[in-house]
Coordinates of C-alpha atoms and ligand atoms in Angstrom, one line a residue:
X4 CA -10.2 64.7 11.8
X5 CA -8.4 63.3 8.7
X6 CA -10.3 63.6 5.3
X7 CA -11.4 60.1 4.2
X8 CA -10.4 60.9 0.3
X9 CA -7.2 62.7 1.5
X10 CA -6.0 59.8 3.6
X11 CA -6.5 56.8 1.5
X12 CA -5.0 59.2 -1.6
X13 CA -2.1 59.4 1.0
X14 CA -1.8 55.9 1.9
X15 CA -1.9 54.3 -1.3
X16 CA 0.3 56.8 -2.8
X17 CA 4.1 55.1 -3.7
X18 CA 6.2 56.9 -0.8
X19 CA 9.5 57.6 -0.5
X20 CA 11.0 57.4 3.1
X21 CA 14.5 59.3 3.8
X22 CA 14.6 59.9 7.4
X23 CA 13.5 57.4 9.9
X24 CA 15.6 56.3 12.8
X25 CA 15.2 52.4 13.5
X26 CA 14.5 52.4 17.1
X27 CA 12.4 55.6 17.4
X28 CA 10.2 53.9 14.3
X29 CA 9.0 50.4 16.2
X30 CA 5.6 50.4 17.0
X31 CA 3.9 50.4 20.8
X32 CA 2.6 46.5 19.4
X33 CA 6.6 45.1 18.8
X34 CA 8.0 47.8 21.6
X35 CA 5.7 45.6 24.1
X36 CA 5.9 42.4 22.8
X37 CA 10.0 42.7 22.5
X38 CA 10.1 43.7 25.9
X39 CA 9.1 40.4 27.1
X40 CA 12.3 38.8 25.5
X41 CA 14.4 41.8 26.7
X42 CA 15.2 40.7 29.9
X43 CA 14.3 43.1 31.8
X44 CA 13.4 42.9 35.6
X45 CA 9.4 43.0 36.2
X46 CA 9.4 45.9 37.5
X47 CA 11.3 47.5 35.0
X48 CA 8.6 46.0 32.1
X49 CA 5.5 47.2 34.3
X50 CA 7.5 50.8 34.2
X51 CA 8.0 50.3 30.0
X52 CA 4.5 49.2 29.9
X53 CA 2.9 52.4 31.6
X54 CA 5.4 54.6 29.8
X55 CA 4.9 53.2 26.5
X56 CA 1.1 53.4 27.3
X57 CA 1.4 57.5 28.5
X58 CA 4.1 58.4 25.6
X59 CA 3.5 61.7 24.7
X60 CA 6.8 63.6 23.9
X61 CA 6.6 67.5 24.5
X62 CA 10.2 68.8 24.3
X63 CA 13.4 67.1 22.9
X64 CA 14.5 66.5 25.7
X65 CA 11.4 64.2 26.8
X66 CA 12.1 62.6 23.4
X67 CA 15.2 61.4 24.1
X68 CA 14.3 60.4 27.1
X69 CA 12.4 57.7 25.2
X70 CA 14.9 57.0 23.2
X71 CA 16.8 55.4 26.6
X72 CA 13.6 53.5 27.4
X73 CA 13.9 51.8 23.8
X74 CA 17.4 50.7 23.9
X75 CA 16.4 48.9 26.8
X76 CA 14.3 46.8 25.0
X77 CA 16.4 46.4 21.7
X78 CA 19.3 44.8 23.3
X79 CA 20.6 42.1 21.6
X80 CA 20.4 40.8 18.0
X81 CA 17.4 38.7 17.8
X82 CA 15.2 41.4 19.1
X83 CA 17.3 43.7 16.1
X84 CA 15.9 41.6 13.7
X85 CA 12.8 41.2 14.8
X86 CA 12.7 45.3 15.4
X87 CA 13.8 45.6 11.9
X88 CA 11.4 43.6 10.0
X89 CA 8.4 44.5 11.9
X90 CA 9.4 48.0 11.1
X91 CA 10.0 47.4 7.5
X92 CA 6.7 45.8 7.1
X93 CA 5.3 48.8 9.0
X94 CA 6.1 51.2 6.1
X95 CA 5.3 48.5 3.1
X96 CA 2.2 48.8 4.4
X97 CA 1.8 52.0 4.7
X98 CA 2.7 52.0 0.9
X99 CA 6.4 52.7 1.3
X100 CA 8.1 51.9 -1.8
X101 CA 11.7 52.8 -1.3
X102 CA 12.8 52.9 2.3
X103 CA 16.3 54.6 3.4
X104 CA 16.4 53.3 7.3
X105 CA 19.1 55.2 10.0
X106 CA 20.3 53.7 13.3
X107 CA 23.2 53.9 15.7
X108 CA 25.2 50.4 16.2
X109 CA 25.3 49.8 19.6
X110 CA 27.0 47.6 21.8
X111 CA 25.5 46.0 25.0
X112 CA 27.6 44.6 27.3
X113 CA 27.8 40.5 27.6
X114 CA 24.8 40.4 24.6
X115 CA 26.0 42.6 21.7
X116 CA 28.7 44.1 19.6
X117 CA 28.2 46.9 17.5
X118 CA 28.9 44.7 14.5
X119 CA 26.5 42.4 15.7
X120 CA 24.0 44.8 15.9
X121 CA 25.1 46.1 12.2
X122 CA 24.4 42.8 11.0
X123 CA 21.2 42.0 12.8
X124 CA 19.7 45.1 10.5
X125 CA 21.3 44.3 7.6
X126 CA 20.0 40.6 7.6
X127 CA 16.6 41.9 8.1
X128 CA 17.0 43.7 5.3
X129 CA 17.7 41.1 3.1
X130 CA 15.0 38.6 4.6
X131 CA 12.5 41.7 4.0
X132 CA 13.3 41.6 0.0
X133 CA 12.0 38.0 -0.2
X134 CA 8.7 39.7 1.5
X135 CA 7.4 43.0 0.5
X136 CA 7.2 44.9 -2.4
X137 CA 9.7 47.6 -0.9
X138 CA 13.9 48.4 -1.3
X139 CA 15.5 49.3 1.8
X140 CA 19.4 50.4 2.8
X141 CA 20.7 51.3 5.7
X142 CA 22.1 54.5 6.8
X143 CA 25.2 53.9 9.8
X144 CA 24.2 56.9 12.5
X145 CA 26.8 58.9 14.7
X146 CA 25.5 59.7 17.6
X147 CA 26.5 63.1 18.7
X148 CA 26.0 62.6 22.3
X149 CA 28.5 59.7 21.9
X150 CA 31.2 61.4 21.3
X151 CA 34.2 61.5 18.9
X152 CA 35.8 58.2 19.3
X153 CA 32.8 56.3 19.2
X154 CA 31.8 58.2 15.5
X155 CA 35.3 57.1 14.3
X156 CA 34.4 53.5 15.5
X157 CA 30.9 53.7 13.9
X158 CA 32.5 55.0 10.7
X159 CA 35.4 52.1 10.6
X160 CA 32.5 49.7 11.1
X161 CA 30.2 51.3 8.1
X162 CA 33.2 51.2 5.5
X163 CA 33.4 47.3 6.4
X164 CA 29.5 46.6 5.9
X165 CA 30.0 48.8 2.6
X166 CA 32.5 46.3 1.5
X167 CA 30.8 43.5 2.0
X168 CA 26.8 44.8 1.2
X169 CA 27.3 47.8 -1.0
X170 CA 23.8 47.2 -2.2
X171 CA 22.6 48.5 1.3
X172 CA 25.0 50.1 3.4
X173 CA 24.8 53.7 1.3
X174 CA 25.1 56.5 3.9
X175 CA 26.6 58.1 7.0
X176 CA 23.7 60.2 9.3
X177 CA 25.0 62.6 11.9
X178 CA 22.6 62.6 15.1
X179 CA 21.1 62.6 18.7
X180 CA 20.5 65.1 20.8
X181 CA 20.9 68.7 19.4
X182 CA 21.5 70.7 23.1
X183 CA 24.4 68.0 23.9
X184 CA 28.4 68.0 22.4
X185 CA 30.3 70.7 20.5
X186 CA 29.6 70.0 16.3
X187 CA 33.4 70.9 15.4
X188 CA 35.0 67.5 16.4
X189 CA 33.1 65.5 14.2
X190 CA 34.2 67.6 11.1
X191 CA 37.5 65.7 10.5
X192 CA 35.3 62.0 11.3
X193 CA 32.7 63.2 8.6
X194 CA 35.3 64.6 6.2
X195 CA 36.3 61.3 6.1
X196 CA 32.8 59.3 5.6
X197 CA 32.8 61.6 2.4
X198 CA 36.5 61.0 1.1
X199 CA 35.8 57.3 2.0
X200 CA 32.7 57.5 -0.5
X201 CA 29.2 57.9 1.5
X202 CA 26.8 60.2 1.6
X203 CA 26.3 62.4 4.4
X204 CA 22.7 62.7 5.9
X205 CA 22.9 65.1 8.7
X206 CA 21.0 66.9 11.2
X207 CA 21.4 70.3 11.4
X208 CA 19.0 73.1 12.9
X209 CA 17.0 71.3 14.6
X210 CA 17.3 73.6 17.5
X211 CA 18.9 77.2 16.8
X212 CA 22.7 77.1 16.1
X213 CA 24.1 79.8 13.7
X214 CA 28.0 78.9 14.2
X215 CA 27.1 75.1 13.8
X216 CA 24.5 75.6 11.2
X217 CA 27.3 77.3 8.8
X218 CA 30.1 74.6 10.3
X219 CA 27.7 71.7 8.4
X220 CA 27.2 73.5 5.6
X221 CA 31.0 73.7 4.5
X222 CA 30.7 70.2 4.8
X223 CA 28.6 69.8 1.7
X224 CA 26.2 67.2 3.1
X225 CA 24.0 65.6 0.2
X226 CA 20.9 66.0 2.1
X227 CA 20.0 68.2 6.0
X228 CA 17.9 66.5 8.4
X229 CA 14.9 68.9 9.7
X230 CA 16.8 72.0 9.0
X231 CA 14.1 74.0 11.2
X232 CA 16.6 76.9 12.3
X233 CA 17.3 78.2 8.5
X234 CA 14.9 81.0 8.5
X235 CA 15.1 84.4 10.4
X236 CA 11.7 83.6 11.4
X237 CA 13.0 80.4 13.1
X238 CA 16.0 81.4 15.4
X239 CA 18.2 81.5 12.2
X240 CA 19.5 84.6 10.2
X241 CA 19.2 85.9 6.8
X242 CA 22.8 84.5 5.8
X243 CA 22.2 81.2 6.9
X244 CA 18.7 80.9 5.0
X245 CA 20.2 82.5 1.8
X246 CA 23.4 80.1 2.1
X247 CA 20.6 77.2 2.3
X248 CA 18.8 78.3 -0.6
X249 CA 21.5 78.8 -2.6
X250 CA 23.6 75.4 -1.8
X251 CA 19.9 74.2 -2.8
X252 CA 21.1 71.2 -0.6
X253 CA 17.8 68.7 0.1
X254 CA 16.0 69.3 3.3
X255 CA 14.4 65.9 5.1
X256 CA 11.3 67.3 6.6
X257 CA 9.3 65.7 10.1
X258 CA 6.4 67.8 10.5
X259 CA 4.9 65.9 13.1
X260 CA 8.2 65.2 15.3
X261 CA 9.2 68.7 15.1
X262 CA 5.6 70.4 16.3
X263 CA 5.5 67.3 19.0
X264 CA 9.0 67.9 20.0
X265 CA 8.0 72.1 20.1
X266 CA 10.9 72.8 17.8
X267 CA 8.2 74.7 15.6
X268 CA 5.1 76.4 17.1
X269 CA 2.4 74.3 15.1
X270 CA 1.9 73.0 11.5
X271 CA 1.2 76.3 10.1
X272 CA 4.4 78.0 11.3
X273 CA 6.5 74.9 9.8
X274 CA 9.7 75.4 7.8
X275 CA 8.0 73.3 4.5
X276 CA 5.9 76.7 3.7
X277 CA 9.1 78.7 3.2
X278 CA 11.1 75.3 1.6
X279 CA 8.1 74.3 -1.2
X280 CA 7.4 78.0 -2.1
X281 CA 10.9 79.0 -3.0
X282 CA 11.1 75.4 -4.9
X283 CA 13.7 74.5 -2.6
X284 CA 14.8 70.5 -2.9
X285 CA 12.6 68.7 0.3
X286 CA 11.6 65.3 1.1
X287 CA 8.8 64.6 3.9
X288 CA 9.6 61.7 6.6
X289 CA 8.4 60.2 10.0
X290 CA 11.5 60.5 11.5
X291 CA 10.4 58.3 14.3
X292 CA 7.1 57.1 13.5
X293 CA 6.5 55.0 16.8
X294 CA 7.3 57.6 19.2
X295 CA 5.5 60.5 17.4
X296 CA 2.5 57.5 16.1
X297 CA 2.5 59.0 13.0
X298 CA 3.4 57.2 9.4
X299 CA 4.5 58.8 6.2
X300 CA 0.7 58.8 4.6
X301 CA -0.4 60.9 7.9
X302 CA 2.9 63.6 7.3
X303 CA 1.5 63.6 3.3
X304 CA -2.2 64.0 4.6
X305 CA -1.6 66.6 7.4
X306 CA 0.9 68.8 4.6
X307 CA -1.8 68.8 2.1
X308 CA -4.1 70.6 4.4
X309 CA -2.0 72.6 6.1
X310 CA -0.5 73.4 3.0
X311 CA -2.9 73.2 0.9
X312 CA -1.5 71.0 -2.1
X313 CA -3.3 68.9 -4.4
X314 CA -3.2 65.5 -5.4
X315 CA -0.9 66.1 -8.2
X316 CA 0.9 68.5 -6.1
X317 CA 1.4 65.4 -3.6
X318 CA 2.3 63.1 -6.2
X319 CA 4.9 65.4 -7.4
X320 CA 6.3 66.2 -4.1
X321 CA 6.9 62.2 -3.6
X322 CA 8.1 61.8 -6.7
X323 CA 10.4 64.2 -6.4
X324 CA 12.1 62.5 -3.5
X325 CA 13.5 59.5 -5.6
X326 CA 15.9 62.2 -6.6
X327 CA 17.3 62.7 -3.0
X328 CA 17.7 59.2 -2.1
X329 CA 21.2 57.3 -1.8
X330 CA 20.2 54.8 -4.5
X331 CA 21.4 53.6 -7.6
X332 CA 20.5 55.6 -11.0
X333 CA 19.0 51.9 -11.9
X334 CA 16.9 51.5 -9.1
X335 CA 16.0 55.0 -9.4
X336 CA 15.2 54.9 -13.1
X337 CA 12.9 51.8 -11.6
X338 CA 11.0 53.7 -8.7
X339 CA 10.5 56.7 -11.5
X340 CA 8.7 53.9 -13.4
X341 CA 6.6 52.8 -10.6
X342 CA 5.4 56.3 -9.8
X343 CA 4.6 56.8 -13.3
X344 CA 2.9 53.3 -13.6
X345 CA 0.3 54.4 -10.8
X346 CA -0.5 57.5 -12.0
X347 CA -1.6 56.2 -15.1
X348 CA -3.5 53.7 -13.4
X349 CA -5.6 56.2 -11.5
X350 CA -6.2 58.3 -14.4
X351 CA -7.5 55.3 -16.3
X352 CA -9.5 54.3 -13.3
X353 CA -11.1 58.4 -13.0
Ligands
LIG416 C1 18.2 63.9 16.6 C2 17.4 61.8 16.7 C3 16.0 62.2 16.6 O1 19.7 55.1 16.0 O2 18.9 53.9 18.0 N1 17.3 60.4 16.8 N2 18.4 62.6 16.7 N3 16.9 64.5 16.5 C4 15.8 63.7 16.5 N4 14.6 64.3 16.4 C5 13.5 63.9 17.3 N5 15.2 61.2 16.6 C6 16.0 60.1 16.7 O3 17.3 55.4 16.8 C7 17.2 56.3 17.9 C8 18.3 57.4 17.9 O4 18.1 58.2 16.7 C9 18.5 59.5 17.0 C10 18.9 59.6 18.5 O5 20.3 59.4 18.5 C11 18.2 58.3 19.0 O6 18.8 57.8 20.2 P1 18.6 54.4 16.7 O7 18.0 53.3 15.8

């Protein structure tokens, strides 16, 4: 059970989300209702229907499983857009302030080019200003299961949104499934997302990895997704945690996806004990907040009491974030201010 006071603390709370992947983030509500303009043969919706009903991911491997189910509901650009705003307006609500969304272009055959499908999200995006209280930019994904040629294509197509939306385009994020393709041919494709001027989110130790692991660190990524195979405790080694620690390079952290997906034993056993103690740079996130139905205030609410951490502590730990995000100094000097703003409100208010 969820503490009340803790949970509407949580919720009301200006967040900061850094690591949530579009099409793992739509809810069961727009999942279902897209499907009906997807397309798909009735048999195949009554199969989504009961799936979407019965999802409950136990290993990665189920997870992505879902993943495939998804994309066969967002298949064109209309149901992009309407994927994207629903889950924009998902996190506003949920008191989302600043909103760093990730996805994977992808091109359907006869309904979709990747560009399209860029474009779909980025208009969303824009429509999305008029409407909530949030700022969002997009993250272009690379796919690792993919493969090579399709990140170099994915990269091309990111440099040419850049051009034309640099207020929103502001990243590069390296992921998919951990146990599938060999890290080292994407070095040269994300050597070049850097030299061409983005920022490199990328997921790294999610499953245990030394050789990779040390591979993406000599990349100098500005921030690691999960980063659960660090520690000697966690299938890593003492090198690889003290190389972590000392790089002091930010750590997104999805308590809930990785102790659904079994990647860490349970709450208590998760990497953000070791990360907040040593003062190590982290940032909490859904990761994919429809599939693991979870949202950023429920990640806040279940670290404070598995953690233990205050309100001030929470406060802290979210404010913190702005720091990690691939915004501009302006809009971060502007989020800073809205932080502060609140807290003062609720100290007047105690
Ligand atoms: C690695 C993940 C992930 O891009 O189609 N994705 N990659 N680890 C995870 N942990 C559970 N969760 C999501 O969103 C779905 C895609 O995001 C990546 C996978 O490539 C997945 O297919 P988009 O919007």
């Amino acid at each position: 059970m969820m503490n009340e006071g803790l949970l509407s603390f949580c919720e009301k709370l200006p967040k900061v989300e850094l690591h949530a992947h579009l099409n793992g983030s739509i809810s069961d509500e727009t999942l279902l209702e897209l499907s009906q303009a997807s397309g798909l043969p009735e048999e195949e919706l009554v199969e989504l229907h009961n799936i979407v009903k019965n999802m409950k991911c136990r290993s990665l491997k189920e997870c992505f499983k879902i993943f495939d189910i998804i994309h066969k509901v967002t298949v064109k650009p209309s149901i992009i857009r309407r994927a994207a705003m629903d889950v924009i307006k998902d996190f506003a609500n949920d008191g989302v302030v600043y909103l760093e969304l990730r996805s994977t272009p992808r091109r359907v055959e006869g309904s979709m080019t990747k560009k399209e499908y860029i474009n779909a999200v980025i208009d969303s995006i824009r429509e999305s200003r008029n409407i909530h209280p949030i700022i969002v930019k997009l993250i272009i994904s690379i796919d690792r299961k993919a493969g090579v040629l399709e990140a170099e294509e994915n990269l091309q197509l990111a440099i040419e949104a850049k051009e034309i939306h640099p207020d929103i385009v502001v990243g590069v994020d390296f992921s998919g499934n951990p146990a599938i393709g060999a890290f080292d041919g994407f070095i040269p494709v994300l050597e070049k997302a850097h030299k061409s001027g983005f920022p490199l989110a990328l997921h790294c130790a999610e499953v245990p990895s030394v050789e990779e692991t040390e591979n993406i660190l000599n990349l100098k990524p500005e921030r690691l997704g999960h980063g659960t195979c660090f520690h000697p405790d966690a299938g890593g080694t003492q090198e690889l945690w003290n190389a972590l620690i000392s790089a002091k390079i930010p750590v997104e952290l999805c308590l809930t996806s990785n102790v659904m997906t079994a990647t860490v034993k349970d709450y208590k056993n998760h990497h953000f004990d070791y990360l907040y103690k040593h003062g190590h740079p982290i940032v909490l996130g859904t990761d994919d907040k429809g599939v693991f139905s979870t949202s950023l205030s429920a990640e806040y609410c279940i670290a404070a009491k598995t953690f233990e951490l205050n309100n001030d502590q929470l406060w802290q730990l979210s404010y913190d974030s702005i720091n990690y995000a691939f915004a501009s100094d302006y809009e971060k000097e502007k989020l800073r201010e809205i932080f502060k703003e609140w807290k003062q409100k609720l100290l007047n208010t105690a």
